[in-house]
Amino acid sequence: MNINKMDLNLLVYLDVLLREKNVTRAANQLNITQPAMSNGLKRLRDLLNDPILVRTSGGMVPTERARELAPVVRGVLLTLEETLQPNKDFEPLNSQRVFRIMASDYAASTLIPALLKKMRVLAPHTSLDIMTPSDVTFHDVENGKVDMAINRFDQLPQSFHQKTVWRDSFSCLINTQNPVLKNFNLDSYLKAQHIWVSKTGFGVGVGMDPKDVQKLGWVDEALAKLGKQRNISVFTRNYHVAMHLAVGIDLIATLPSRAAKLYENDPTMAIMDPPFAIPSIELKMIWSPLLHQDASHIWFRRLIVETADELN
């Protein structure tokens, strides 16, 4: 193929077509007409001598050649956007920038209050738009629509920048009237009733199966290695819900220690070490390469790190 015949716009078309696998949706995303996108697909097929997308009973499916090209094209476009981005100075005292972050309620309750307190002093006219994991996809982060995602991640796309915010152990949050506290050990822990809290992730979750230990997360995986299983009465995707339930009912909430410590001054609650070993978790912040050189984003990243260090 003669590279001189390749229009840069065609790379953009190819990238969106391979992600959407639909000509109409790809056209809508780029705000062009469907005929213009169809014409772009025809030009790409001629240039690459490959159908690129093939119609099947299940919709349009990329060819083997197209699947090979997809990560390469995405990488080229990301690098180009990052390189061409203007590098302006950032003046926090005068800025009215909105920082959009995705944060789990664990991160939102343990990190964000201290971060916001600093922002009110250093950048009083800026604002925070806090979204939940179900509001955001990796694609939103990659495209720079979200400034930062702060959560615990099992797997991440290689294109993302990332930094560890902190590591956290686990604690058990228990009502002081719960009889389990009279002799709190592994035996009594397993006989008690428990609250399960979401493991991690982006996107809308699905129903949980108590028998599917691998999907239940760190606490249950640690018990499974001992050949044990706890009795889960409630499944929730929200740490605050889990903590409120532990306050009012004789249920045990086993959750990250920083979350449990939000109740350390509550005389009705006890915070106990789990009666078995649970690996610590890692809270990370991730961001798009498109924002890596942005002056305001650099300032924001440094402020998050500084805030986390002070909390540590």
Short mmCIF file of N, CA and C in Angstrom, two decimals, residues 202-296:
data_model
loop_
_atom_site.label_atom_id
_atom_site.label_comp_id
_atom_site.label_asym_id
_atom_site.label_seq_id
_atom_site.Cartn_x
_atom_site.Cartn_y
_atom_site.Cartn_z
N PHE A 202 -15.47 -1.35 36.32
CA PHE A 202 -16.24 -0.38 35.56
C PHE A 202 -17.53 -1.03 35.10
N GLY A 203 -18.50 -0.23 34.76
CA GLY A 203 -19.71 -0.73 34.14
C GLY A 203 -20.72 -1.25 35.13
N VAL A 204 -21.93 -1.47 34.63
CA VAL A 204 -23.02 -1.94 35.48
C VAL A 204 -22.81 -3.40 35.85
N GLY A 205 -22.94 -3.72 37.13
CA GLY A 205 -22.72 -5.09 37.60
C GLY A 205 -23.92 -5.99 37.34
N VAL A 206 -23.74 -7.27 37.57
CA VAL A 206 -24.82 -8.24 37.45
C VAL A 206 -24.99 -8.95 38.78
N GLY A 207 -26.05 -9.73 38.90
CA GLY A 207 -26.33 -10.41 40.15
C GLY A 207 -25.21 -11.34 40.58
N MET A 208 -25.06 -11.49 41.89
CA MET A 208 -23.98 -12.31 42.44
C MET A 208 -24.47 -13.70 42.79
N ASP A 209 -23.58 -14.68 42.64
CA ASP A 209 -23.84 -16.06 43.03
C ASP A 209 -22.93 -16.38 44.22
N PRO A 210 -23.50 -16.65 45.39
CA PRO A 210 -22.68 -16.92 46.59
C PRO A 210 -21.71 -18.09 46.41
N LYS A 211 -21.98 -18.97 45.43
CA LYS A 211 -21.12 -20.14 45.22
C LYS A 211 -19.93 -19.83 44.32
N ASP A 212 -19.98 -18.68 43.64
CA ASP A 212 -18.91 -18.32 42.71
C ASP A 212 -17.83 -17.54 43.44
N VAL A 213 -16.96 -18.26 44.15
CA VAL A 213 -15.97 -17.63 45.03
C VAL A 213 -15.04 -16.69 44.26
N GLN A 214 -14.64 -17.06 43.04
CA GLN A 214 -13.68 -16.26 42.29
C GLN A 214 -14.21 -14.86 42.00
N LYS A 215 -15.52 -14.72 41.85
CA LYS A 215 -16.10 -13.42 41.56
C LYS A 215 -16.43 -12.64 42.84
N LEU A 216 -16.35 -13.30 43.99
CA LEU A 216 -16.71 -12.64 45.24
C LEU A 216 -15.61 -11.74 45.77
N GLY A 217 -14.37 -11.99 45.40
CA GLY A 217 -13.31 -11.07 45.77
C GLY A 217 -12.37 -11.55 46.86
N TRP A 218 -11.60 -10.59 47.40
CA TRP A 218 -10.46 -10.89 48.25
C TRP A 218 -10.82 -11.66 49.51
N VAL A 219 -11.83 -11.22 50.22
CA VAL A 219 -12.19 -11.83 51.50
C VAL A 219 -12.55 -13.30 51.30
N ASP A 220 -13.41 -13.56 50.32
CA ASP A 220 -13.89 -14.93 50.11
C ASP A 220 -12.83 -15.82 49.46
N GLU A 221 -11.96 -15.22 48.66
CA GLU A 221 -10.84 -15.99 48.09
C GLU A 221 -9.88 -16.41 49.20
N ALA A 222 -9.65 -15.51 50.17
CA ALA A 222 -8.76 -15.84 51.31
C ALA A 222 -9.35 -16.97 52.14
N LEU A 223 -10.67 -16.94 52.33
CA LEU A 223 -11.33 -18.02 53.08
C LEU A 223 -11.30 -19.34 52.30
N ALA A 224 -11.47 -19.25 50.99
CA ALA A 224 -11.47 -20.45 50.16
C ALA A 224 -10.13 -21.18 50.23
N LYS A 225 -9.04 -20.42 50.37
CA LYS A 225 -7.72 -21.05 50.50
C LYS A 225 -7.60 -21.83 51.80
N LEU A 226 -8.45 -21.48 52.78
CA LEU A 226 -8.47 -22.22 54.05
C LEU A 226 -9.51 -23.33 54.01
N GLY A 227 -10.20 -23.43 52.86
CA GLY A 227 -11.26 -24.42 52.75
C GLY A 227 -12.51 -24.00 53.49
N LYS A 228 -12.69 -22.69 53.66
CA LYS A 228 -13.82 -22.17 54.43
C LYS A 228 -14.70 -21.28 53.56
N GLN A 229 -15.94 -21.06 54.03
CA GLN A 229 -16.87 -20.18 53.33
C GLN A 229 -17.76 -19.49 54.36
N ARG A 230 -17.97 -18.19 54.19
CA ARG A 230 -18.80 -17.45 55.14
C ARG A 230 -20.26 -17.41 54.67
N ASN A 231 -21.15 -17.06 55.59
CA ASN A 231 -22.58 -16.96 55.28
C ASN A 231 -22.90 -15.52 54.91
N ILE A 232 -23.20 -15.27 53.65
CA ILE A 232 -23.48 -13.91 53.17
C ILE A 232 -24.98 -13.69 53.12
N SER A 233 -25.46 -12.71 53.88
CA SER A 233 -26.88 -12.39 53.92
C SER A 233 -27.25 -11.26 52.97
N VAL A 234 -26.30 -10.35 52.73
CA VAL A 234 -26.58 -9.17 51.91
C VAL A 234 -25.44 -8.95 50.92
N PHE A 235 -25.80 -8.68 49.67
CA PHE A 235 -24.84 -8.28 48.65
C PHE A 235 -25.09 -6.82 48.31
N THR A 236 -24.05 -6.00 48.34
CA THR A 236 -24.21 -4.58 47.98
C THR A 236 -23.00 -4.11 47.18
N ARG A 237 -23.22 -3.10 46.37
CA ARG A 237 -22.13 -2.50 45.59
C ARG A 237 -21.64 -1.20 46.22
N ASN A 238 -22.06 -0.93 47.42
CA ASN A 238 -21.79 0.35 48.04
C ASN A 238 -21.25 0.16 49.45
N TYR A 239 -20.07 0.71 49.73
CA TYR A 239 -19.46 0.56 51.05
C TYR A 239 -20.26 1.26 52.14
N HIS A 240 -20.85 2.40 51.82
CA HIS A 240 -21.64 3.10 52.83
C HIS A 240 -22.87 2.30 53.23
N VAL A 241 -23.50 1.63 52.26
CA VAL A 241 -24.64 0.78 52.58
C VAL A 241 -24.19 -0.34 53.51
N ALA A 242 -23.05 -0.96 53.20
CA ALA A 242 -22.53 -2.04 54.04
C ALA A 242 -22.27 -1.56 55.47
N MET A 243 -21.68 -0.37 55.58
CA MET A 243 -21.36 0.15 56.92
C MET A 243 -22.63 0.51 57.70
N HIS A 244 -23.61 1.08 57.03
CA HIS A 244 -24.87 1.42 57.71
C HIS A 244 -25.60 0.16 58.17
N LEU A 245 -25.55 -0.89 57.35
CA LEU A 245 -26.20 -2.14 57.74
C LEU A 245 -25.50 -2.76 58.94
N ALA A 246 -24.18 -2.65 58.97
CA ALA A 246 -23.43 -3.19 60.11
C ALA A 246 -23.76 -2.44 61.39
N VAL A 247 -24.06 -1.16 61.27
CA VAL A 247 -24.39 -0.35 62.45
C VAL A 247 -25.70 -0.81 63.09
N GLY A 248 -26.69 -1.09 62.25
CA GLY A 248 -28.02 -1.33 62.79
C GLY A 248 -28.43 -2.78 62.95
N ILE A 249 -27.68 -3.70 62.39
CA ILE A 249 -28.08 -5.11 62.39
C ILE A 249 -26.89 -5.97 62.82
N ASP A 250 -27.18 -7.18 63.29
CA ASP A 250 -26.09 -8.05 63.76
C ASP A 250 -25.39 -8.76 62.59
N LEU A 251 -24.88 -7.95 61.66
CA LEU A 251 -24.13 -8.45 60.52
C LEU A 251 -22.69 -7.93 60.60
N ILE A 252 -21.75 -8.68 60.04
CA ILE A 252 -20.35 -8.26 60.00
C ILE A 252 -20.02 -7.72 58.61
N ALA A 253 -19.42 -6.53 58.57
CA ALA A 253 -18.92 -5.97 57.31
C ALA A 253 -17.41 -6.04 57.33
N THR A 254 -16.83 -6.85 56.44
CA THR A 254 -15.38 -6.95 56.31
C THR A 254 -14.97 -6.11 55.12
N LEU A 255 -14.26 -5.03 55.38
CA LEU A 255 -13.97 -4.07 54.32
C LEU A 255 -12.63 -3.38 54.55
N PRO A 256 -12.15 -2.61 53.58
CA PRO A 256 -10.86 -1.94 53.75
C PRO A 256 -10.82 -1.09 55.03
N SER A 257 -9.68 -1.13 55.71
CA SER A 257 -9.56 -0.51 57.03
C SER A 257 -9.83 0.99 57.01
N ARG A 258 -9.44 1.67 55.95
CA ARG A 258 -9.68 3.12 55.90
C ARG A 258 -11.18 3.44 55.90
N ALA A 259 -11.96 2.57 55.27
CA ALA A 259 -13.42 2.76 55.28
C ALA A 259 -13.97 2.47 56.67
N ALA A 260 -13.51 1.39 57.28
CA ALA A 260 -13.99 1.03 58.63
C ALA A 260 -13.67 2.13 59.63
N LYS A 261 -12.52 2.78 59.48
CA LYS A 261 -12.09 3.80 60.44
C LYS A 261 -12.96 5.05 60.41
N LEU A 262 -13.84 5.16 59.42
CA LEU A 262 -14.79 6.27 59.43
C LEU A 262 -15.71 6.16 60.64
N TYR A 263 -15.79 4.96 61.23
CA TYR A 263 -16.65 4.72 62.40
C TYR A 263 -15.85 4.57 63.69
N GLU A 264 -14.56 4.96 63.68
CA GLU A 264 -13.73 4.73 64.85
C GLU A 264 -14.17 5.54 66.07
N ASN A 265 -14.92 6.62 65.86
CA ASN A 265 -15.40 7.43 66.99
C ASN A 265 -16.85 7.13 67.36
N ASP A 266 -17.40 6.10 66.74
CA ASP A 266 -18.78 5.71 67.03
C ASP A 266 -18.75 4.68 68.17
N PRO A 267 -19.30 5.02 69.36
CA PRO A 267 -19.23 4.09 70.50
C PRO A 267 -20.05 2.82 70.32
N THR A 268 -20.95 2.81 69.33
CA THR A 268 -21.78 1.62 69.11
C THR A 268 -21.11 0.61 68.19
N MET A 269 -19.93 0.97 67.66
CA MET A 269 -19.27 0.09 66.70
C MET A 269 -17.88 -0.34 67.16
N ALA A 270 -17.53 -1.57 66.83
CA ALA A 270 -16.18 -2.09 67.11
C ALA A 270 -15.48 -2.37 65.79
N ILE A 271 -14.22 -2.05 65.74
CA ILE A 271 -13.39 -2.34 64.55
C ILE A 271 -12.39 -3.41 64.96
N MET A 272 -12.48 -4.56 64.34
CA MET A 272 -11.66 -5.72 64.71
C MET A 272 -10.79 -6.17 63.54
N ASP A 273 -9.63 -6.74 63.85
CA ASP A 273 -8.82 -7.38 62.82
C ASP A 273 -9.50 -8.68 62.40
N PRO A 274 -9.52 -9.00 61.12
CA PRO A 274 -10.11 -10.27 60.70
C PRO A 274 -9.37 -11.45 61.34
N PRO A 275 -10.05 -12.53 61.68
CA PRO A 275 -9.40 -13.69 62.32
C PRO A 275 -8.71 -14.61 61.30
N PHE A 276 -8.33 -14.06 60.16
CA PHE A 276 -7.58 -14.80 59.14
C PHE A 276 -6.90 -13.76 58.25
N ALA A 277 -5.89 -14.21 57.51
CA ALA A 277 -5.10 -13.29 56.69
C ALA A 277 -5.83 -12.97 55.38
N ILE A 278 -5.91 -11.67 55.06
CA ILE A 278 -6.47 -11.21 53.78
C ILE A 278 -5.42 -10.32 53.12
N PRO A 279 -5.04 -10.60 51.87
CA PRO A 279 -4.05 -9.75 51.20
C PRO A 279 -4.53 -8.30 51.12
N SER A 280 -3.62 -7.38 51.23
CA SER A 280 -3.99 -5.96 51.16
C SER A 280 -4.43 -5.61 49.74
N ILE A 281 -5.17 -4.52 49.64
CA ILE A 281 -5.62 -4.05 48.33
C ILE A 281 -4.82 -2.81 47.94
N GLU A 282 -4.85 -2.49 46.65
CA GLU A 282 -4.10 -1.36 46.12
C GLU A 282 -5.06 -0.40 45.45
N LEU A 283 -5.15 0.82 45.95
CA LEU A 283 -5.96 1.85 45.31
C LEU A 283 -5.07 2.57 44.29
N LYS A 284 -5.55 2.64 43.05
CA LYS A 284 -4.76 3.26 41.99
C LYS A 284 -5.52 4.41 41.35
N MET A 285 -4.76 5.33 40.79
CA MET A 285 -5.36 6.33 39.92
C MET A 285 -4.81 6.12 38.51
N ILE A 286 -5.70 6.20 37.52
CA ILE A 286 -5.30 5.98 36.13
C ILE A 286 -5.80 7.15 35.28
N TRP A 287 -5.08 7.42 34.19
CA TRP A 287 -5.50 8.52 33.33
C TRP A 287 -5.02 8.28 31.90
N SER A 288 -5.60 9.04 30.98
CA SER A 288 -5.32 8.88 29.56
C SER A 288 -3.99 9.50 29.17
N PRO A 289 -3.29 8.90 28.21
CA PRO A 289 -2.07 9.54 27.70
C PRO A 289 -2.36 10.89 27.05
N LEU A 290 -3.62 11.12 26.64
CA LEU A 290 -3.98 12.41 26.04
C LEU A 290 -3.87 13.55 27.04
N LEU A 291 -3.98 13.24 28.33
CA LEU A 291 -3.95 14.28 29.37
C LEU A 291 -2.61 14.34 30.10
N HIS A 292 -1.71 13.45 29.76
CA HIS A 292 -0.48 13.30 30.56
C HIS A 292 0.36 14.58 30.60
N GLN A 293 0.40 15.33 29.50
CA GLN A 293 1.22 16.54 29.44
C GLN A 293 0.44 17.81 29.73
N ASP A 294 -0.85 17.69 30.00
CA ASP A 294 -1.68 18.85 30.28
C ASP A 294 -1.30 19.46 31.63
N ALA A 295 -1.03 20.77 31.65
CA ALA A 295 -0.53 21.43 32.86
C ALA A 295 -1.51 21.33 34.03
N SER A 296 -2.81 21.50 33.75
CA SER A 296 -3.80 21.42 34.83
C SER A 296 -3.91 20.00 35.37
#
